[in-house]
Coordinates of C-alpha atoms in Angstrom, one line a residue:
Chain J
X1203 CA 81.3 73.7 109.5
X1204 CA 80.2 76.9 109.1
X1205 CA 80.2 78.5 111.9
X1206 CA 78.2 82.1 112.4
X1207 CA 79.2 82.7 116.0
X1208 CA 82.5 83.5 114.5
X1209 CA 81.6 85.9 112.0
X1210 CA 79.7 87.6 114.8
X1211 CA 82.9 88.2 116.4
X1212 CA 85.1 89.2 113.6
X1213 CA 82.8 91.3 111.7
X1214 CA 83.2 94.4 114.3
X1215 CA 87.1 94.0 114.5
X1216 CA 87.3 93.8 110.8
X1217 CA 84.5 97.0 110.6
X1218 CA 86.7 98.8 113.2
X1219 CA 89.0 99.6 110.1
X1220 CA 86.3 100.4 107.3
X1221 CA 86.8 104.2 108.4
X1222 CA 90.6 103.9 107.5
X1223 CA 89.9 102.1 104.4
X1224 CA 87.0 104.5 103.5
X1225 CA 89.6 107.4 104.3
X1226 CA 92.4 106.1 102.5
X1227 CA 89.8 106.0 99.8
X1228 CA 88.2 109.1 99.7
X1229 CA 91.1 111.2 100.1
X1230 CA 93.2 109.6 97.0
X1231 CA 90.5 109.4 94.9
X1232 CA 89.5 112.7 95.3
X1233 CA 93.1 114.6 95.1
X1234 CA 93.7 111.8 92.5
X1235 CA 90.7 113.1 90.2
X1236 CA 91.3 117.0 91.0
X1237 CA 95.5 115.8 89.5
X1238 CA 93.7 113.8 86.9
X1239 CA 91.9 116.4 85.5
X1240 CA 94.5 119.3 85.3
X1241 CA 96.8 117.0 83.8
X1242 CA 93.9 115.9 80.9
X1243 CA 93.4 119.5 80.3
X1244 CA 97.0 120.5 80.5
X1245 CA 97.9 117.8 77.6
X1246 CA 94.8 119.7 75.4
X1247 CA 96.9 122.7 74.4
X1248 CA 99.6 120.7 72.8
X1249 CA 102.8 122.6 74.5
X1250 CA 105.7 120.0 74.4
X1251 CA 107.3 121.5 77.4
X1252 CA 103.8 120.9 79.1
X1253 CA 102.5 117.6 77.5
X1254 CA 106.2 115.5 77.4
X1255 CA 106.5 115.4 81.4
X1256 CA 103.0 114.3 81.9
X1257 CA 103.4 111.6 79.6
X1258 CA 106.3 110.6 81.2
X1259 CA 104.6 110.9 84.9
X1260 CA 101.4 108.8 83.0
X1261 CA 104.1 106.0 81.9
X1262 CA 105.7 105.6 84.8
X1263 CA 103.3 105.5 87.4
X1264 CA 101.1 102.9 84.9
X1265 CA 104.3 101.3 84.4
X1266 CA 105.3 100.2 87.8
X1267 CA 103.6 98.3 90.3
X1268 CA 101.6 100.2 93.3
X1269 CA 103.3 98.6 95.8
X1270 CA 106.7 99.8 94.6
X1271 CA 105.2 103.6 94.4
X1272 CA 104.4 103.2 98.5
X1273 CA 107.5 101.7 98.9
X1274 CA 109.5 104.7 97.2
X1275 CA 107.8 107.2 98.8
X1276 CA 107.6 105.9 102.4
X1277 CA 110.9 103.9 102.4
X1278 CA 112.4 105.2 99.6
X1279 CA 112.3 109.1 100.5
X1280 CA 112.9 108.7 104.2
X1281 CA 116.3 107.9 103.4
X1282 CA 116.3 111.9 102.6
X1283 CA 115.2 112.8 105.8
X1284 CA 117.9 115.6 106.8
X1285 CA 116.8 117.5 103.6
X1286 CA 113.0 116.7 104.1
X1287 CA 113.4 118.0 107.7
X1288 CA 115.0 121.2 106.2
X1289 CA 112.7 122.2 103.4
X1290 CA 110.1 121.6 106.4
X1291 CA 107.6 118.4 104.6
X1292 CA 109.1 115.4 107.0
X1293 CA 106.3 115.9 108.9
X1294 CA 104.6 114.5 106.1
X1295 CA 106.8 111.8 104.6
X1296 CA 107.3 110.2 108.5
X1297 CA 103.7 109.0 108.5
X1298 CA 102.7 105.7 106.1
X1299 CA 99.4 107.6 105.9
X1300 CA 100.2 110.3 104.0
X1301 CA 102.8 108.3 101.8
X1302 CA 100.4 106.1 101.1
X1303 CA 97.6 108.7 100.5
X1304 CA 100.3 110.5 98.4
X1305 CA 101.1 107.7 96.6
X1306 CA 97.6 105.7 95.9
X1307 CA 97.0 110.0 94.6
X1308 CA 99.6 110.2 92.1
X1309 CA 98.4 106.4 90.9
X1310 CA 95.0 107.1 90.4
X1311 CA 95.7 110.4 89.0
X1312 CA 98.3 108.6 86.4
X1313 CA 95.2 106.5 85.3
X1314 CA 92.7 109.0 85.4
X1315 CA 94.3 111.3 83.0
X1316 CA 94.1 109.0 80.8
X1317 CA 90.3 108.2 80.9
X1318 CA 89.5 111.9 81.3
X1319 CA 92.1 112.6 78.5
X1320 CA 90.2 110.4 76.0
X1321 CA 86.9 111.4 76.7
X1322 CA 87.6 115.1 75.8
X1323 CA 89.2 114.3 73.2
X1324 CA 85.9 112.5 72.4
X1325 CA 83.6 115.5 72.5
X1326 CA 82.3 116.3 69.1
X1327 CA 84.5 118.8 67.2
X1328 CA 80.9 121.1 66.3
X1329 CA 80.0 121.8 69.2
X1330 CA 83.2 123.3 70.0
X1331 CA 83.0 125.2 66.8
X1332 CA 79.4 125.9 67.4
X1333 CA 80.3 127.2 70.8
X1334 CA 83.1 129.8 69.7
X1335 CA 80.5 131.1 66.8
X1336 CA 78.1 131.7 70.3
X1337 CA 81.2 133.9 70.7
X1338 CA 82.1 132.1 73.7
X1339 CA 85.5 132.4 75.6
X1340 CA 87.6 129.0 75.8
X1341 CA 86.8 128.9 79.8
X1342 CA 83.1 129.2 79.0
X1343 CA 83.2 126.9 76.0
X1344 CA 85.0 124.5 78.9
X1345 CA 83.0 124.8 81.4
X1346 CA 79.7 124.4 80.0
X1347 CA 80.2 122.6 76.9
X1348 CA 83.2 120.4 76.7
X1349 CA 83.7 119.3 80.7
X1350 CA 79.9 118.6 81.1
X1351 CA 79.9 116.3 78.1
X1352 CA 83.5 114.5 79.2
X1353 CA 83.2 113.7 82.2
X1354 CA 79.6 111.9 81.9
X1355 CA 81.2 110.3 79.1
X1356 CA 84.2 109.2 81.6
X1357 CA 81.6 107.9 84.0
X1358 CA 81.7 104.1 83.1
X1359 CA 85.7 103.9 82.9
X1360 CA 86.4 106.4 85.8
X1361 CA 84.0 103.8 88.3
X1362 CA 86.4 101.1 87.4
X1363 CA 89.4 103.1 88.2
X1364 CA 87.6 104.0 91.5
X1365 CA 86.9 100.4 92.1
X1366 CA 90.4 99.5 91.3
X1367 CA 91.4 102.5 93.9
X1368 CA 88.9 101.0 96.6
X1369 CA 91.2 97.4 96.2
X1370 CA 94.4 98.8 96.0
X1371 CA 93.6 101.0 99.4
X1372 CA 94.6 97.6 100.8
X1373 CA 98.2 98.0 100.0
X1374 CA 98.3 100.6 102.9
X1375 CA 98.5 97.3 105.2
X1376 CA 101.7 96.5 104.3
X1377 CA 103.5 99.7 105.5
X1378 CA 101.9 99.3 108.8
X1379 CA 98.1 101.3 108.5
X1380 CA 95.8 98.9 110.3
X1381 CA 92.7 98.7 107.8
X1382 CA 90.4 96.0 106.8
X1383 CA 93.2 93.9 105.2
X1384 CA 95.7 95.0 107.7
X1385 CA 93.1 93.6 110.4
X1386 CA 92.2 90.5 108.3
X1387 CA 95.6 89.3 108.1
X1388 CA 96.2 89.8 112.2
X1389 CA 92.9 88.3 112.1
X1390 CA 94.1 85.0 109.7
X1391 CA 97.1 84.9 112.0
X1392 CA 95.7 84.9 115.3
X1393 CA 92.7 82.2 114.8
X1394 CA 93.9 80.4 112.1
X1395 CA 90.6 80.6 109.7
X1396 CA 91.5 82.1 106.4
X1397 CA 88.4 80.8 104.7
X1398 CA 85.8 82.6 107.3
X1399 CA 88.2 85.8 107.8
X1400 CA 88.2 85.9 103.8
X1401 CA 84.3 85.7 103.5
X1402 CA 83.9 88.7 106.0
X1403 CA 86.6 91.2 104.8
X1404 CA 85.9 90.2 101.3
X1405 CA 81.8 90.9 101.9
X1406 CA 82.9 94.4 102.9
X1407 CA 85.0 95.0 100.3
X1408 CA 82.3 93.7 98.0
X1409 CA 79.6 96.0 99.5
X1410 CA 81.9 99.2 99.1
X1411 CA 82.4 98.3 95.6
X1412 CA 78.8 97.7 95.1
X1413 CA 77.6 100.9 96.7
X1414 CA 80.3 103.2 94.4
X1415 CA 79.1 101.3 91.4
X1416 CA 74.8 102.3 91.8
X1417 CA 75.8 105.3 92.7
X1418 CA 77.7 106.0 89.7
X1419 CA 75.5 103.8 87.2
X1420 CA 72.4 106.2 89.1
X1421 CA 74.7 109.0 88.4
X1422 CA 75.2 108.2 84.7
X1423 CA 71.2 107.4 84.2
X1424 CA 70.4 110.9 85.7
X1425 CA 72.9 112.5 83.5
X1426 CA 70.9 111.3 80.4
X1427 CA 67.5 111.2 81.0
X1428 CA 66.9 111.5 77.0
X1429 CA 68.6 107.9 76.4
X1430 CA 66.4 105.2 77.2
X1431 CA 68.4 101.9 78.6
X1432 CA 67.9 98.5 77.6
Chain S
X227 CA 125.7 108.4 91.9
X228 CA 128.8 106.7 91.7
X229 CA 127.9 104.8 94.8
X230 CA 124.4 103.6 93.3
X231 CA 126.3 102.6 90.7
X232 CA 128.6 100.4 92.7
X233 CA 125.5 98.6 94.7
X234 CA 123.1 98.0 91.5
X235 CA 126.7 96.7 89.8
X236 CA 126.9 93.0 88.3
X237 CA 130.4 92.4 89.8
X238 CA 131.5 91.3 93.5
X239 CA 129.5 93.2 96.0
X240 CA 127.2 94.9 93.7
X241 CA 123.3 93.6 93.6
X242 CA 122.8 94.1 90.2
X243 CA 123.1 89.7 89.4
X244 CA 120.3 89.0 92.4
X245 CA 118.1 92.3 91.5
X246 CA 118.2 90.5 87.1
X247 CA 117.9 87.1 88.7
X248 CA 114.9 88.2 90.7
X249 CA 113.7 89.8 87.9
X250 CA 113.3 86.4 85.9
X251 CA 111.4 85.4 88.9
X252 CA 108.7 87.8 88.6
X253 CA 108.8 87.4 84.8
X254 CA 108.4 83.5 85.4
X255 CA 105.5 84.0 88.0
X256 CA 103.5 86.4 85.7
X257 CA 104.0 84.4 82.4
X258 CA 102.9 81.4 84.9
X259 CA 100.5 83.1 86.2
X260 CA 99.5 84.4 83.6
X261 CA 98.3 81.1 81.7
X262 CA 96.4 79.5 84.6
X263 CA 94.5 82.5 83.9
X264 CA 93.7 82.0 80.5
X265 CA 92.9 78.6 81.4
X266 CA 90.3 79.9 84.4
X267 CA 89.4 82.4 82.5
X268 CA 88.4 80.6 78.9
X269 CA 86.2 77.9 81.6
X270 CA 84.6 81.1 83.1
X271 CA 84.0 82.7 79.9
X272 CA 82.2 79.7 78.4
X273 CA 80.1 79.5 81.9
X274 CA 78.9 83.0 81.7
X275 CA 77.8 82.6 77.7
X276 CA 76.5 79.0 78.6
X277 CA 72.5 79.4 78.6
X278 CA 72.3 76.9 81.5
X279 CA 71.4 79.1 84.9
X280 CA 74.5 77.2 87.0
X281 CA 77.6 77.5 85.2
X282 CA 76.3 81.3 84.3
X283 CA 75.7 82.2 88.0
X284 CA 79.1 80.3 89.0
X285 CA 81.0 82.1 86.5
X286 CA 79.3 85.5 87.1
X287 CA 79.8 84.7 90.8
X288 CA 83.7 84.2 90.3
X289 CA 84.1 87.3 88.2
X290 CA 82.6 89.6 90.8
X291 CA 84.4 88.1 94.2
X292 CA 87.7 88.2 92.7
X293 CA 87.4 91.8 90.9
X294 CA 86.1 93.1 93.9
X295 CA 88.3 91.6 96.6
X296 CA 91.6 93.3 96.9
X297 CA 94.3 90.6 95.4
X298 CA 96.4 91.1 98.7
X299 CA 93.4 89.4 100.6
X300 CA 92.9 86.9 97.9
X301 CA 96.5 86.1 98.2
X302 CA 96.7 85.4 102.2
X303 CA 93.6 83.4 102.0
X304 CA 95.5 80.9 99.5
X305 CA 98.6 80.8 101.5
X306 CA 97.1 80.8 105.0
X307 CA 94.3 78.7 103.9
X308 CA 96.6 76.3 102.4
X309 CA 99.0 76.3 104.8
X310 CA 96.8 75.8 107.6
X311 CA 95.4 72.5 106.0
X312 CA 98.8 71.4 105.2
X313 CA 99.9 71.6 109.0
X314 CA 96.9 69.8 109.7
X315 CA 97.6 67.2 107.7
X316 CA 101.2 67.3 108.8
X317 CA 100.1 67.0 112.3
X318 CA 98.0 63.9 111.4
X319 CA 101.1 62.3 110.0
X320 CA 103.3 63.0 113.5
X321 CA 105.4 66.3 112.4
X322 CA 104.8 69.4 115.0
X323 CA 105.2 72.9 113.7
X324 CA 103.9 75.4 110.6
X325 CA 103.9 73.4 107.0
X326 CA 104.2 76.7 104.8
X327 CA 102.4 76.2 101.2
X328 CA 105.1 76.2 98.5
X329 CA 105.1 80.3 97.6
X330 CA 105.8 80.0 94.1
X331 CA 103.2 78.0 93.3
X332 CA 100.8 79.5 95.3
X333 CA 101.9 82.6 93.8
X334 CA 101.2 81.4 90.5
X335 CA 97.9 80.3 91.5
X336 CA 96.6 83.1 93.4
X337 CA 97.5 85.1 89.7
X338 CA 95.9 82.8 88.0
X339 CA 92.6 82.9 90.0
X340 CA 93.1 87.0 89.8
X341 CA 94.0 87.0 86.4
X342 CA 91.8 84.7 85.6
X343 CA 88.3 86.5 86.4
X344 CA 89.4 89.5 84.5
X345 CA 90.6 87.6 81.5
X346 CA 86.7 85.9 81.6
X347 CA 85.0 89.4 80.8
X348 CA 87.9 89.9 77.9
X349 CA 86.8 86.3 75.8
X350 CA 83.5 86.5 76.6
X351 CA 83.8 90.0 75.0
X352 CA 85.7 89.1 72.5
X353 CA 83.5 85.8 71.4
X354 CA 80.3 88.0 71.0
X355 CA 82.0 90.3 68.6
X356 CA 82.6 87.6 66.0
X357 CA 80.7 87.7 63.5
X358 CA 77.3 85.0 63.7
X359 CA 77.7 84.1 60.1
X360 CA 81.2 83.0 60.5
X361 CA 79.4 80.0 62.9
X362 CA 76.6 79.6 60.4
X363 CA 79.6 79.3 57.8
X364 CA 81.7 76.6 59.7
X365 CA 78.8 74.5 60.4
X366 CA 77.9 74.7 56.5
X367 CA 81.3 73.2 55.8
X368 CA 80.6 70.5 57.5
X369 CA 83.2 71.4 61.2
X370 CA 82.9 69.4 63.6
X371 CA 81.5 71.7 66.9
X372 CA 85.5 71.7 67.8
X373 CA 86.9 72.1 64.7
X374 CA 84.9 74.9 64.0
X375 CA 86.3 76.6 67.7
X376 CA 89.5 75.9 66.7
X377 CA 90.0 76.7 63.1
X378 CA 87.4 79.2 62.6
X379 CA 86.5 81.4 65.6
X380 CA 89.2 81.3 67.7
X381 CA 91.0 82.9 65.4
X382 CA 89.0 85.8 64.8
X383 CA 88.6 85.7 68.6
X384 CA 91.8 86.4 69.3
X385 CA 92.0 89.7 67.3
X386 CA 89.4 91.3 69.6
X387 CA 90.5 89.5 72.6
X388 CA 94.2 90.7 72.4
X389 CA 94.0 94.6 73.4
X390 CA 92.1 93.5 76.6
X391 CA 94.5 90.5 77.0
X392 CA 97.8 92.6 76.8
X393 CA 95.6 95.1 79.7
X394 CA 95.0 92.2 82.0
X395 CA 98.6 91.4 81.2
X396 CA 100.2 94.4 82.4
X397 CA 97.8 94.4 85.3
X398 CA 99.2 90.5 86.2
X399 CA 103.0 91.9 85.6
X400 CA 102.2 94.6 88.4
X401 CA 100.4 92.5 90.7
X402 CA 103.2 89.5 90.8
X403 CA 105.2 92.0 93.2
X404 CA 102.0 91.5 95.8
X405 CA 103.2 87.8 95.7
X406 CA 106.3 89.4 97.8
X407 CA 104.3 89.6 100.6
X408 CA 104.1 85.0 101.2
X409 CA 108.5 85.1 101.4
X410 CA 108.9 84.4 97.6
X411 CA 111.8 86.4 96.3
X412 CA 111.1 87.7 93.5
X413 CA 112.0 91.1 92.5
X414 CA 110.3 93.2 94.8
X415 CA 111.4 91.1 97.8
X416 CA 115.0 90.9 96.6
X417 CA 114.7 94.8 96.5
X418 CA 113.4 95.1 100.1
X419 CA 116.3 92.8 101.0
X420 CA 118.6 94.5 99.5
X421 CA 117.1 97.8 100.9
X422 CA 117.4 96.6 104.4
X423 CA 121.3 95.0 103.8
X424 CA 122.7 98.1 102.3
X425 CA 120.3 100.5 103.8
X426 CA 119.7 102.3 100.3
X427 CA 116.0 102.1 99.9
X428 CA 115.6 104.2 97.5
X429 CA 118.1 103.2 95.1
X430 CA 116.9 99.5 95.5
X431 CA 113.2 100.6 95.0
X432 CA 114.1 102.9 91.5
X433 CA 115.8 100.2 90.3
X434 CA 113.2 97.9 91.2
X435 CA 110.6 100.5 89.7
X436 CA 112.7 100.3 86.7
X437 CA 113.0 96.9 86.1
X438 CA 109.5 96.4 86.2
X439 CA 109.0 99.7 84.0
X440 CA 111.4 97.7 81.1
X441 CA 109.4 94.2 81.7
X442 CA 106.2 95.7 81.2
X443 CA 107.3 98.0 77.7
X444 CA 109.6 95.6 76.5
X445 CA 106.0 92.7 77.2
X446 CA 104.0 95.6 76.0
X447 CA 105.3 95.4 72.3
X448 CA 105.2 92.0 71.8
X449 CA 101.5 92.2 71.8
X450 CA 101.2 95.3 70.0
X451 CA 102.9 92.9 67.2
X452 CA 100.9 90.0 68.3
X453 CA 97.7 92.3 67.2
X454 CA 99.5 93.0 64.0
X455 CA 99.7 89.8 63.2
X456 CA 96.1 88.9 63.9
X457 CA 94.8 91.6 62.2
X458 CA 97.1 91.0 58.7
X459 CA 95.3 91.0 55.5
X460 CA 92.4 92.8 57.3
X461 CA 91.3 96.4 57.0
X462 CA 89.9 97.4 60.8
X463 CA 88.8 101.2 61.8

């Protein structure tokens, strides 16, 4: 039944779009983070005129479903081209990959916040205190009190975001960008095997997901070599 | 404006009835959904707190494929997969072309089997943080093994198991409009068909956004009240 000499064939088509998956990624979860983390520190000062839009941004790109955020942006804005073409960015809005880098970005970053948001807020109020009667500045107290301690404490949530990030990467299929899903479903179409085309691309997807986990958990472990796991 | 108006409007010509219609749709196929999973998910929780090694590997198994797979792959192996045995079986009984699975219920399913491995991690979480005296306690009063499930834990289960259950919830809500992808009209289709009819994708996609937006808030603070409720009479931090 199972048949190996057919994985053997698929498993290089299938691989010939991890670089687009990885990419698709990479990118958003990296621009995603960098938005996350401005937005997290921009919401400590407590400006209304500041903190109300974010919140707003936050709801709505929690509130709605990915898939509708790609569409928006790819379909949705193209509809605008005469004015994207004369402010100059239809160059960017014509390709699906940057929509969808733009919009998997703004999702992650909408999620993001919200970890990175909690976990500064979870930093103990002492050693804030303790770190202004050093006489530090607030960008010192920042940078080498408060961030350090945050974002190790946003490790555990933030790799589930990232994982989340890694599946919904996927989504990038459906407005044309030929990664692993994109290739499985050709795949499923052209030889009729869901089950064995399903094993492979999910086994990839599996090992990606694996690999950002130990390296995090390894991450986390080196961060605190004082606490001593169960 | 006015003409976004006209298109999303209830009346003759306007796409506002099919857009609310659709709406119901997705709110159907999540609810749906939605349960399956608790059913998939209560048998995988009991599996992964089961001491036996072969429900516990099963169920740990089935949490980690179907968190790890995107749901869009999950999705086209349910409806491929089970379409291609229904033409199969259609050819052995004489008829010639594609036998497509029904796509609501395969919709349903595939949320369920999603929905299903996240909502496992939730009750298993939730069963370990009731208290160990409360089982010593039913058992003392003489419950039956079921009874004391029924009338004594879940209960108190529920009111750690209901933050996590209104998260998975919101995630389900969000993920039904992947379920577009099989044919089934629900609101995301019905908002690329529209798109493509009136060539307004962007109108058709906010109001789609915005539909979804009011479903998930309006579903949002009916468990907020549904914690309230399980928490009454008790002081929590």
């Amino acid at each position: 039944m199972i048949d190996l000499h057919f994985f053997v064939e698929i498993i290089p088509t299938l691989l010939s779009g991890l670089p687009l998956t990885l990419q698709l990624a990479g990118l958003s979860i990296a621009i995603g983070f960098a938005l996350a983390l401005l937005l997290a520190l921009a919401q400590q000062g407590n400006h209304r005129m500041l903190v109300w839009p974010i919140r707003a941004f936050v709801a709505v790109f929690r509130g709605t479903p990915l898939l509708v955020q790609i569409f928006l942006i790819y379909y949705g804005l193209g509809q605008f081209r005469p004015t994207l073409q004369a402010v100059g960015l239809w160059w960017v809005f014509r390709e699906p990959y940057w929509c969808a880098i733009i919009a998997l970005s703004l999702n992650t970053a909408a999620y993001g916040s919200e970890i990175l948001r909690g976990a500064i807020q979870g930093v103990p109020r002492g050693l804030v205190e303790a770190a202004s009667a050093f006489g530090m500045t607030r960008i010192q107290t920042l940078r080498l009190v408060v961030l350090p301690l945050a974002l190790r404490q946003a490790i555990p949530s933030y790799s589930n975001e990232i994982v989340l990030m890694v599946k919904g990467t996927s989504l990038a299929s459906i407005v044309t960008l030929m990664e692993v899903t994109g290739i499985a479903q050709g795949l499923i179409s052209q030889t009729y095997r869901a089950v064995e085309v399903f094993v492979a691309a999910g086994a990839i997807y599996l090992t990606i997901n694996f690999a950002i986990i130990s390296a995090l958990n390894a991450l986390e472990t080196w961060l605190t070599p004082y606490r001593v796991r169960a | 404006m006015t003409d976004a108006l006209h298109i999303l409007s209830l009346g003759k010509g306007g796409w506002g009835g099919a857009l609310l219609l659709a709406a119901g749709v997705t709110f159907a196929l999540s609810v749906l959904g939605f349960l399956l999973g608790a059913l998939f998910g209560a048998v995988a929780a009991s599996g992964r707190l089961s001491t036996r090694v072969v429900p516990s590997r099963l169920a740990k198994g089935y949490g980690t494929v179907f968190r790890g797979v995107p749901d869009l792959l999950t999705i086209y192996l349910l409806y491929y997969g089970g379409s291609i045995a229904l033409t199969e079986i259609g050819k052995f009984f004489g008829s010639a072309g594609f036998v497509g699975l029904p796509t609501f219920a395969t919709g349903v399913l595939a949320i369920g089997i999603i929905s299903g491995a996240y909502q496992a991690e939730v009750y298993r979480g939730a069963y370990l943080a009731v208290d160990p005296g409360q089982f010593e306690a039913s058992k003392a009063l003489g419950l039956s093994r079921f009874q004391s499930l029924r009338l004594v834990i879940i209960p108190q289960l529920m009111r750690h198991a209901l933050p996590g259950l209104g998260n998975v919830w919101q995630l389900v809500l969000k993920d039904s409009a992947l379920i577009s992808v099989i044919g089934l009209v629900e609101l995301m289709r019905q908002s690329q068909i529209g798109a493509g009819s009136m060539r307004e994708p962007f109108v058709f996609y906010l109001a789609a956004a915005a539909l979804y937006f009011l479903i998930a808030a309006v579903t949002g603070s009916v468990f907020r009240y549904g914690e309230a409720r399980a928490w009454r009479g008790m002081v929590h931090a």
